[in-house]
Structure formats: C-alpha cells, structure tokens
Short mmCIF file of N, CA and C in Angstrom, two decimals:
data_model
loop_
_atom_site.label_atom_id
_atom_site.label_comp_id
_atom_site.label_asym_id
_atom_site.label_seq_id
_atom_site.Cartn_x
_atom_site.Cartn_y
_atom_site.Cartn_z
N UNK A 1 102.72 105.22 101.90
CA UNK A 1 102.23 105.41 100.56
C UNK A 1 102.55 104.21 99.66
N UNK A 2 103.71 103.45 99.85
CA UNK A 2 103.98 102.18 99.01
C UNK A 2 104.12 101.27 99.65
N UNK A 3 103.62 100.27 99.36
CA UNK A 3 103.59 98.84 100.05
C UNK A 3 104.35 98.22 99.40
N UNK A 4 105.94 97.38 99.90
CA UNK A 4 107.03 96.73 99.14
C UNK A 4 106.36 95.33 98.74
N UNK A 5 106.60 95.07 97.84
CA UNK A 5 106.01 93.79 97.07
C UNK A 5 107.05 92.63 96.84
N UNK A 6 107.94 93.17 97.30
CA UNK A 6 109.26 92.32 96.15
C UNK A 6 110.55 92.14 97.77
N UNK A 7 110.35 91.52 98.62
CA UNK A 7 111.11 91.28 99.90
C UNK A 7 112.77 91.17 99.75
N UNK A 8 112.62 90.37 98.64
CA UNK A 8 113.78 89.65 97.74
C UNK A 8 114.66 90.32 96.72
N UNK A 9 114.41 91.58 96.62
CA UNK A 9 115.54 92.30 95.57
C UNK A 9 116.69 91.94 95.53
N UNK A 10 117.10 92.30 96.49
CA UNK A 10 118.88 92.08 96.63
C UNK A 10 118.91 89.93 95.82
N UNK A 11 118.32 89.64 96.25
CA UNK A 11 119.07 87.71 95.52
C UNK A 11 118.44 87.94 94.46
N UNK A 12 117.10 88.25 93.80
CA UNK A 12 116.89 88.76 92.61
C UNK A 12 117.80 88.98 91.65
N UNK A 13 118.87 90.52 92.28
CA UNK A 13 119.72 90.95 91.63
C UNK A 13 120.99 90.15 91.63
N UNK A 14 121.16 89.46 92.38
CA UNK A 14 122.38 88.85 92.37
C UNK A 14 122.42 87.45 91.55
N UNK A 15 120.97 86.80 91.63
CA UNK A 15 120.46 85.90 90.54
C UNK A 15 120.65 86.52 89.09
N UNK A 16 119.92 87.48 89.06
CA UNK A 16 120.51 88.07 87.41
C UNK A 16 121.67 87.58 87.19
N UNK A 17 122.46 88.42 87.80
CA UNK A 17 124.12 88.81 87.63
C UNK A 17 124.40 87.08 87.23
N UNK A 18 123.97 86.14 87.92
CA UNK A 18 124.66 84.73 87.78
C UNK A 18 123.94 84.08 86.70
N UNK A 19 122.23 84.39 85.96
CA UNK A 19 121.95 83.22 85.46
C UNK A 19 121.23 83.85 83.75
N UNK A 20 122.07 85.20 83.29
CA UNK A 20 121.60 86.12 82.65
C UNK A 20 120.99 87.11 82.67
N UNK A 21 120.43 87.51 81.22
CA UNK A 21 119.33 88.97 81.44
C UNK A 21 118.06 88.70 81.84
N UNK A 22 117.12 89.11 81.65
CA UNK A 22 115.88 89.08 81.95
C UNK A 22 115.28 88.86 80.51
N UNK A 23 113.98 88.05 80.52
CA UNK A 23 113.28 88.01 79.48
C UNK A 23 111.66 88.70 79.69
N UNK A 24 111.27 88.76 78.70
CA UNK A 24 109.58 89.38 78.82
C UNK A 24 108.65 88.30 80.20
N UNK A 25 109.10 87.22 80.03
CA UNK A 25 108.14 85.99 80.75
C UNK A 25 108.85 86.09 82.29
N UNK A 26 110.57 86.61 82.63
CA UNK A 26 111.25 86.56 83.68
C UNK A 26 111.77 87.48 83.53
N UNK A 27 111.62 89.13 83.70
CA UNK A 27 112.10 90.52 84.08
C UNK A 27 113.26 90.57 84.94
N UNK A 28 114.12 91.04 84.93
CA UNK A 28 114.99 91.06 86.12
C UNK A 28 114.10 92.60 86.89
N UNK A 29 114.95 92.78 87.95
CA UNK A 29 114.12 93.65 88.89
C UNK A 29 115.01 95.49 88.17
N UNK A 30 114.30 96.35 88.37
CA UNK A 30 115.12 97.54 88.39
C UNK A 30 115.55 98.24 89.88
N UNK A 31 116.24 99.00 89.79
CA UNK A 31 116.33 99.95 91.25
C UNK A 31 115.81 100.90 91.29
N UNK A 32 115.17 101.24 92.36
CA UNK A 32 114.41 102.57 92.15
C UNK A 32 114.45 103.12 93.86
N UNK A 33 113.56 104.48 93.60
CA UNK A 33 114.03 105.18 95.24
C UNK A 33 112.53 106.30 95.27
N UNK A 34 111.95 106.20 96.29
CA UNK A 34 110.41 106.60 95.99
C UNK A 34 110.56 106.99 97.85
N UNK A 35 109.72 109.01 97.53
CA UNK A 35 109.59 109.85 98.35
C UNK A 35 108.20 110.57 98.26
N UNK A 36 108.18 111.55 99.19
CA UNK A 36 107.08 112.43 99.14
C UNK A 36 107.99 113.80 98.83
N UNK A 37 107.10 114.54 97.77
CA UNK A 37 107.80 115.91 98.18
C UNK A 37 106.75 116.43 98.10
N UNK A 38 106.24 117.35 98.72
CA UNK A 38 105.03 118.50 98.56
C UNK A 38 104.07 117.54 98.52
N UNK A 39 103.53 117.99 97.49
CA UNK A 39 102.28 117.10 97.66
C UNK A 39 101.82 115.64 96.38
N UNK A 40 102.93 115.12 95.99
CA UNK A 40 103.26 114.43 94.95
C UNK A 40 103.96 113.74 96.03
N UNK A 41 103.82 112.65 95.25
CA UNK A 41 104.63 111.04 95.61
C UNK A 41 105.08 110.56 94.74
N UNK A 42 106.83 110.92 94.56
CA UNK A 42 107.51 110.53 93.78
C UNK A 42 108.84 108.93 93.43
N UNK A 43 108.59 108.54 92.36
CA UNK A 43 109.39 106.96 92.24
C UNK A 43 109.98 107.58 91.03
N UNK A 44 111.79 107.37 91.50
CA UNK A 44 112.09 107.50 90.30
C UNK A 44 113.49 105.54 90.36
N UNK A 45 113.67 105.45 88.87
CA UNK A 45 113.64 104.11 88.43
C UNK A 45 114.60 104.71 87.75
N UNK A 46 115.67 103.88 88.11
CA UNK A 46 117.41 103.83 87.18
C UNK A 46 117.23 102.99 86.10
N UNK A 47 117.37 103.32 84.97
CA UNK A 47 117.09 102.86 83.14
C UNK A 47 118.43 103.10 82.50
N UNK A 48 119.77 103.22 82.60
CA UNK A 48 120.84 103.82 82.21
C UNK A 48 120.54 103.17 80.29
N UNK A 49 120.79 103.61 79.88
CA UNK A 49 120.64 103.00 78.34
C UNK A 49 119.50 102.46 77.73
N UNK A 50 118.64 102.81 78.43
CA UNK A 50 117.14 102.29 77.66
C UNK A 50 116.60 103.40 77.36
N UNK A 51 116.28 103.19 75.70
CA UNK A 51 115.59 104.13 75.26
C UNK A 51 114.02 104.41 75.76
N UNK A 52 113.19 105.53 75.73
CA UNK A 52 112.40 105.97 76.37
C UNK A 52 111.56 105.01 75.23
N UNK A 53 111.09 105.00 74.21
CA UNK A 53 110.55 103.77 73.50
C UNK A 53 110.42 102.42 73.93
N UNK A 54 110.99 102.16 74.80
CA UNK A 54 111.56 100.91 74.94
C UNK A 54 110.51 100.47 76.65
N UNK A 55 110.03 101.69 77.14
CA UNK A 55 109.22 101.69 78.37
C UNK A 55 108.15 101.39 78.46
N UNK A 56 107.53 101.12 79.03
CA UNK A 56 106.20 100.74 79.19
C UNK A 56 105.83 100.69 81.03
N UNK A 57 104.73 101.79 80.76
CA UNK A 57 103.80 102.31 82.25
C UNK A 57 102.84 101.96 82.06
N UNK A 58 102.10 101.34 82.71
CA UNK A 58 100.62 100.29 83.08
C UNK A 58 100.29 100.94 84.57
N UNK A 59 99.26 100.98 85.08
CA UNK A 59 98.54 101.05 85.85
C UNK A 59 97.06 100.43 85.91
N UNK A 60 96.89 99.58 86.51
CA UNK A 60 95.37 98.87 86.58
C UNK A 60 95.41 98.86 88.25
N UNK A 61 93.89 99.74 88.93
CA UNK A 61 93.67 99.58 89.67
C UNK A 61 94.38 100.20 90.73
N UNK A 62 95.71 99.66 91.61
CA UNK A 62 96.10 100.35 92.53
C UNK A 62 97.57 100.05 92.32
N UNK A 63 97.59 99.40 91.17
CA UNK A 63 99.27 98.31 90.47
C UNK A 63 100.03 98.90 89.75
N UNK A 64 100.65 99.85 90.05
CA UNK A 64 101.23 100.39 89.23
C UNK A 64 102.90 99.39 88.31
N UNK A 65 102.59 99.18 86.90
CA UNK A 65 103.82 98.40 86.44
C UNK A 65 104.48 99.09 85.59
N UNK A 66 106.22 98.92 85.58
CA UNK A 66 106.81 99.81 85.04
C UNK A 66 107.73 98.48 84.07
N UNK A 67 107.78 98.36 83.07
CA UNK A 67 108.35 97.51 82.32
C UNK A 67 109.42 98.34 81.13
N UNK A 68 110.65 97.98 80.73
CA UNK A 68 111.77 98.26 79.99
C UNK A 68 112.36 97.06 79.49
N UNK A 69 113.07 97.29 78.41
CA UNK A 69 114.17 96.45 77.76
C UNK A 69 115.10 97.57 77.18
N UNK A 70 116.30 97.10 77.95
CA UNK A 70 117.72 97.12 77.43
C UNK A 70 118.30 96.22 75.92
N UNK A 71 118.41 96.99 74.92
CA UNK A 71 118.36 96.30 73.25
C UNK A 71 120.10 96.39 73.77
N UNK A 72 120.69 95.85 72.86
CA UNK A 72 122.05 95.48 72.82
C UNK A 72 122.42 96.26 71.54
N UNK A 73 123.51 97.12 71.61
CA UNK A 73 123.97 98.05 70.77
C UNK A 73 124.64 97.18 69.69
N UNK A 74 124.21 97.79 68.18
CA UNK A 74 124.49 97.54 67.27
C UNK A 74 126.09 97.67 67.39
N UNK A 75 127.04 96.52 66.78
CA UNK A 75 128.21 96.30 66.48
C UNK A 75 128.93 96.34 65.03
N UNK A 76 129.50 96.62 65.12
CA UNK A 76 130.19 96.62 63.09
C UNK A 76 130.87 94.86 63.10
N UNK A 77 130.77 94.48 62.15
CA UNK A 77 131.08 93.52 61.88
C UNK A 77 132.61 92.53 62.56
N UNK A 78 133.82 93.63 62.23
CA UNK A 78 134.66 93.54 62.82
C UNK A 78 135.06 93.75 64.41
N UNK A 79 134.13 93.65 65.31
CA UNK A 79 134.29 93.91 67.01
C UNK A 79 134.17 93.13 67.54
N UNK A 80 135.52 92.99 67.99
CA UNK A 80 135.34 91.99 68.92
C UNK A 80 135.33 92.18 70.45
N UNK A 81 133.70 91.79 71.15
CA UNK A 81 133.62 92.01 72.38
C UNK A 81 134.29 91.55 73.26
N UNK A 82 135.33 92.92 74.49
CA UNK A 82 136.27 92.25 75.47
C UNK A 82 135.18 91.89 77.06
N UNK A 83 134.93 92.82 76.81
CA UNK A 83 133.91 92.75 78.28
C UNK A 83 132.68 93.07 77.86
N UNK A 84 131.44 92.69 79.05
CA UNK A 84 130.41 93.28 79.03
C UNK A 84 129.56 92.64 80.39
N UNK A 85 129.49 93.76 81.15
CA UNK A 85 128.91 93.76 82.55
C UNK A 85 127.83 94.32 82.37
N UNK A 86 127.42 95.33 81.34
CA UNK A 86 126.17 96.16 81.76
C UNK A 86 125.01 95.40 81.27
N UNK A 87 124.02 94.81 82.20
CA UNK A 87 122.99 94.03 81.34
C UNK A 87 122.05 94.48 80.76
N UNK A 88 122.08 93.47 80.00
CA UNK A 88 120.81 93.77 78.61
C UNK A 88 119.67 92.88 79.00
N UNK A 89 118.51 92.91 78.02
CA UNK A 89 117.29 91.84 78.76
C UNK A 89 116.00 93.15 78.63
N UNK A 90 115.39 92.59 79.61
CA UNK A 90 114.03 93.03 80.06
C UNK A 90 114.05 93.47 81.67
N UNK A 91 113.72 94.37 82.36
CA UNK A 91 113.07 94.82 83.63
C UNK A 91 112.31 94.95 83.66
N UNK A 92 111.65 94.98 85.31
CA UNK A 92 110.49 95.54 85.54
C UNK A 92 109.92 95.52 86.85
N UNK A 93 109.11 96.29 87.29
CA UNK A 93 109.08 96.68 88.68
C UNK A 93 107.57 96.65 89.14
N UNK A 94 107.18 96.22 90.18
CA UNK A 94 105.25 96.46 90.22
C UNK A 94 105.49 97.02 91.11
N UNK A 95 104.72 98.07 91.90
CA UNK A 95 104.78 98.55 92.54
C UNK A 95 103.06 98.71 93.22
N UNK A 96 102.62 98.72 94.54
CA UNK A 96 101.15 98.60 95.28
C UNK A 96 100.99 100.11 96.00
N UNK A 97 100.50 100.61 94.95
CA UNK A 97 99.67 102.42 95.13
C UNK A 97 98.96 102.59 96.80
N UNK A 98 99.46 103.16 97.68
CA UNK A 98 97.80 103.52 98.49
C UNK A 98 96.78 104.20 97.79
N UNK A 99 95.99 103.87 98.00
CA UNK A 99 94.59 104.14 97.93
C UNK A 99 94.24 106.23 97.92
N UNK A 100 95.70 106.87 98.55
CA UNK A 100 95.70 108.23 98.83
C UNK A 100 96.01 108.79 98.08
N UNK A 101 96.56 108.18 96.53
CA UNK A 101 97.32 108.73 95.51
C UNK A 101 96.23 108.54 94.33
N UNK A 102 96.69 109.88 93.39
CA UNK A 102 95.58 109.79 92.43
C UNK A 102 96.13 109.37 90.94
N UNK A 103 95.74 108.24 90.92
CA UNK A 103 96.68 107.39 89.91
C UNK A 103 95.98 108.11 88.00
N UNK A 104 94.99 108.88 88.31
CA UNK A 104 94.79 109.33 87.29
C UNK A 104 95.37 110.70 86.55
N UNK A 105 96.44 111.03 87.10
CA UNK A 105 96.67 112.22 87.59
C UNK A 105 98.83 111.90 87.51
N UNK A 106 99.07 110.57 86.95
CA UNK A 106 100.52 110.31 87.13
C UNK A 106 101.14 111.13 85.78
N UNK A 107 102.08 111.58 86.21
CA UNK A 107 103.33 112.47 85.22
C UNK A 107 104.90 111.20 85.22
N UNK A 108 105.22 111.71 84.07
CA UNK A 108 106.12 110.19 83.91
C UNK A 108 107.13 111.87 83.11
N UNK A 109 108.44 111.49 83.89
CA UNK A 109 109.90 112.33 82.52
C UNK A 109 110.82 110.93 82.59
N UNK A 110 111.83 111.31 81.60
CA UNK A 110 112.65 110.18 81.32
C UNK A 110 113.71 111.19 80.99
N UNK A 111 114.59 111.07 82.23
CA UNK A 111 116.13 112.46 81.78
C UNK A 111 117.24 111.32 81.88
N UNK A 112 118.30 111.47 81.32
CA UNK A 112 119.64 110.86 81.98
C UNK A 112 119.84 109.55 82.58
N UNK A 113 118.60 108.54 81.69
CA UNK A 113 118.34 107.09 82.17
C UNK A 113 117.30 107.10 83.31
N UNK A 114 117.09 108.01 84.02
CA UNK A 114 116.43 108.31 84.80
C UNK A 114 114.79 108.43 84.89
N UNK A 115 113.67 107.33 84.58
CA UNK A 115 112.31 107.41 84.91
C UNK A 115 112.01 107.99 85.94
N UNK A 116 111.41 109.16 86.11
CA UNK A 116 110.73 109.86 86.97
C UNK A 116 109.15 109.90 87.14
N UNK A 117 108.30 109.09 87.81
CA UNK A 117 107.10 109.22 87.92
C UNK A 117 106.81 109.98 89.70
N UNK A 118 105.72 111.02 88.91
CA UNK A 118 105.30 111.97 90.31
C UNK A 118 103.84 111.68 90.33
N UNK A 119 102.86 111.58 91.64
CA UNK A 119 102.36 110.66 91.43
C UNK A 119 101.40 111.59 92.39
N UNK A 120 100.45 112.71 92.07
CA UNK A 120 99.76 113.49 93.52
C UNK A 120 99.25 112.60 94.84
N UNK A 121 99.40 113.35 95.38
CA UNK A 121 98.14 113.23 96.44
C UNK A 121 97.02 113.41 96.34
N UNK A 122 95.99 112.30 96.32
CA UNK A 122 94.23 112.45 96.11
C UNK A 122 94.25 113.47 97.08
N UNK A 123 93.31 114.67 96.84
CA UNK A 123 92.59 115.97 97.22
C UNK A 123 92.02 115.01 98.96
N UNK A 124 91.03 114.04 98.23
CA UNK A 124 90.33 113.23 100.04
C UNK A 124 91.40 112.88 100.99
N UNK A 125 92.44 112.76 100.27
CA UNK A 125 93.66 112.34 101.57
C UNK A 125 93.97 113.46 102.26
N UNK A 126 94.23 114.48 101.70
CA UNK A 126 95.01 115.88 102.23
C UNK A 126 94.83 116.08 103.54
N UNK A 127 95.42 116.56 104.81
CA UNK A 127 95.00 117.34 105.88
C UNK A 127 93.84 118.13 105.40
N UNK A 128 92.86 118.83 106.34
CA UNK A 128 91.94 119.78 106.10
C UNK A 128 91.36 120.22 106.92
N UNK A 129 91.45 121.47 107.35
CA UNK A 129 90.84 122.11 108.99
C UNK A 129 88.82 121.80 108.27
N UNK A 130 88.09 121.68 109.79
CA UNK A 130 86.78 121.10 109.79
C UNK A 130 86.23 122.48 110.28
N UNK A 131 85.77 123.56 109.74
CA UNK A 131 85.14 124.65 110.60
C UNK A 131 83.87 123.86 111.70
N UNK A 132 83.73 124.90 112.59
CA UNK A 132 82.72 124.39 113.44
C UNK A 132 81.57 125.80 113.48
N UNK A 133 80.99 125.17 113.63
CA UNK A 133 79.33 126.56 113.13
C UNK A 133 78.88 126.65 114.64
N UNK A 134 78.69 127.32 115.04
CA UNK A 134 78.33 128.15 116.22
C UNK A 134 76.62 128.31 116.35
N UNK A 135 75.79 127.61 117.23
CA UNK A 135 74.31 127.64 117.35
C UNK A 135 74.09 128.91 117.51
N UNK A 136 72.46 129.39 116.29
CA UNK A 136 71.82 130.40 117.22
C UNK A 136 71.27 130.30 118.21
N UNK A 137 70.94 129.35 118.97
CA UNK A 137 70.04 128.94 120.05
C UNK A 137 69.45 127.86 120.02
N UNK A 138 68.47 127.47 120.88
CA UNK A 138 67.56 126.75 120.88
C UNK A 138 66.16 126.91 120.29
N UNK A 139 66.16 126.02 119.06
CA UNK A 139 64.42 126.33 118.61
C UNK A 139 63.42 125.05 119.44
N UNK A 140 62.62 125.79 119.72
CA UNK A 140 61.29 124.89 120.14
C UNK A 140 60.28 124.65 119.49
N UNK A 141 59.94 123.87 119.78
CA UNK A 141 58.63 123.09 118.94
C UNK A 141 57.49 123.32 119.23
N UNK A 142 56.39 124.07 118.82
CA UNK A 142 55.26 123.76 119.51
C UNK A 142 54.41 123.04 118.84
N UNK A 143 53.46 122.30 119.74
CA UNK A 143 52.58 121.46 119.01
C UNK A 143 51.22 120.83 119.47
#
C-alpha cells in the first residue's frame, strides 16, 4: 500500500540533530508507523508539541504531504535557557499512495501529538466473489 520514498531517514535524522531545525525550504523528516486495519490504511505521525494549527495535509494525485512546525514556547523575560533537545523548526513527510486507496475519502485526528490519518480502501480494490450463471442450453439459429 506505501511505497517508501525517503531510503535515508535515519542520516536525515541524525543530520538534523547536528546541523539544526528544519526550515519551510529544508523540513526535517517526522516519524511515523503506517498499517492496515480492516479496511482502512492507517499512518499515524509523531507531532509531540505541535499545535494542530500548525499542520498542514495536501494530497495531489497519489502524494500524499504532511507538513508541521514546531513554534518555540514563549519565555518570560527573565529565563534563562539550561537545555534544549526537543526540536523546533519545520517537518514533513511525503508519502506515495497505491492507487487501491481512496484518497478522497482520508480522515485526519490529532490526539496526544499524535496525527492519525485513516485512509480506506477503494471499493475496486476489495476482494469480491465473481458469481457464475449457469446456461439454459443451447440456442440455435435458424436461417
């Protein structure tokens, strides 16, 4: 059902980690984990701190793109930052639809950082028993 686009995640991510966040023009990558259940084909996408505003779902064609930014939490004047590992920036993920999924038809929740897109199964893909019709006979022709 998904064709991986992106071979390279893992140095992706480890490039982040070494050369900053991500910008709109250079996204860093997100993580995500994509199944079948029933009859939906589901991707869900780790967002920990991004507001659901802050998302953006595109689909053109068979491309499904999932784009976010992580804003950097307002500080009071007096704070002084000791650490900060969790990155901020821009993500974003493309992802290549089969052709079996009915992209008109996608449901998107956003729980607990958690993007959830469920994604059906086109009706033409489904299994489907073929009845077979049973002849009355042979008709003849006369002429």
């Amino acid at each position: 059902m998904l064709m991986r686009t992106d071979p390279f995640r893992e140095l992706d991510r480890l490039a982040q980690q070494l050369t900053g966040p991500g910008t709109w023009s250079k996204p860093s990558a997100m993580p995500m984990d994509a199944y079948r259940e029933g009859d939906d084909y589901v991707v869900a996408f780790d967002l920990p701190g991004v507001a659901a505003d802050a998302i953006d779902i595109d689909v053109e064609r068979n491309m499904l793109t999932v784009k976010a930014e992580r804003r950097p939490v307002a500080k009071a004047d007096d704070v002084q930052m000791e650490l900060s590992e969790r990155p901020l920036g821009v993500f974003s993920r493309q992802i290549m639809l089969a052709d079996t999924l009915d992209t008109e038809r996608i449901k998107a929740d956003y729980d607990a950082g958690v993007l959830t897109l469920r994604i059906p199964i086109a009706e033409r893909a489904k299994p489907r028993k073929i009845s077979i019709g049973v002849g009355s006979g042979r008709q003849e022709i006369s002429g």
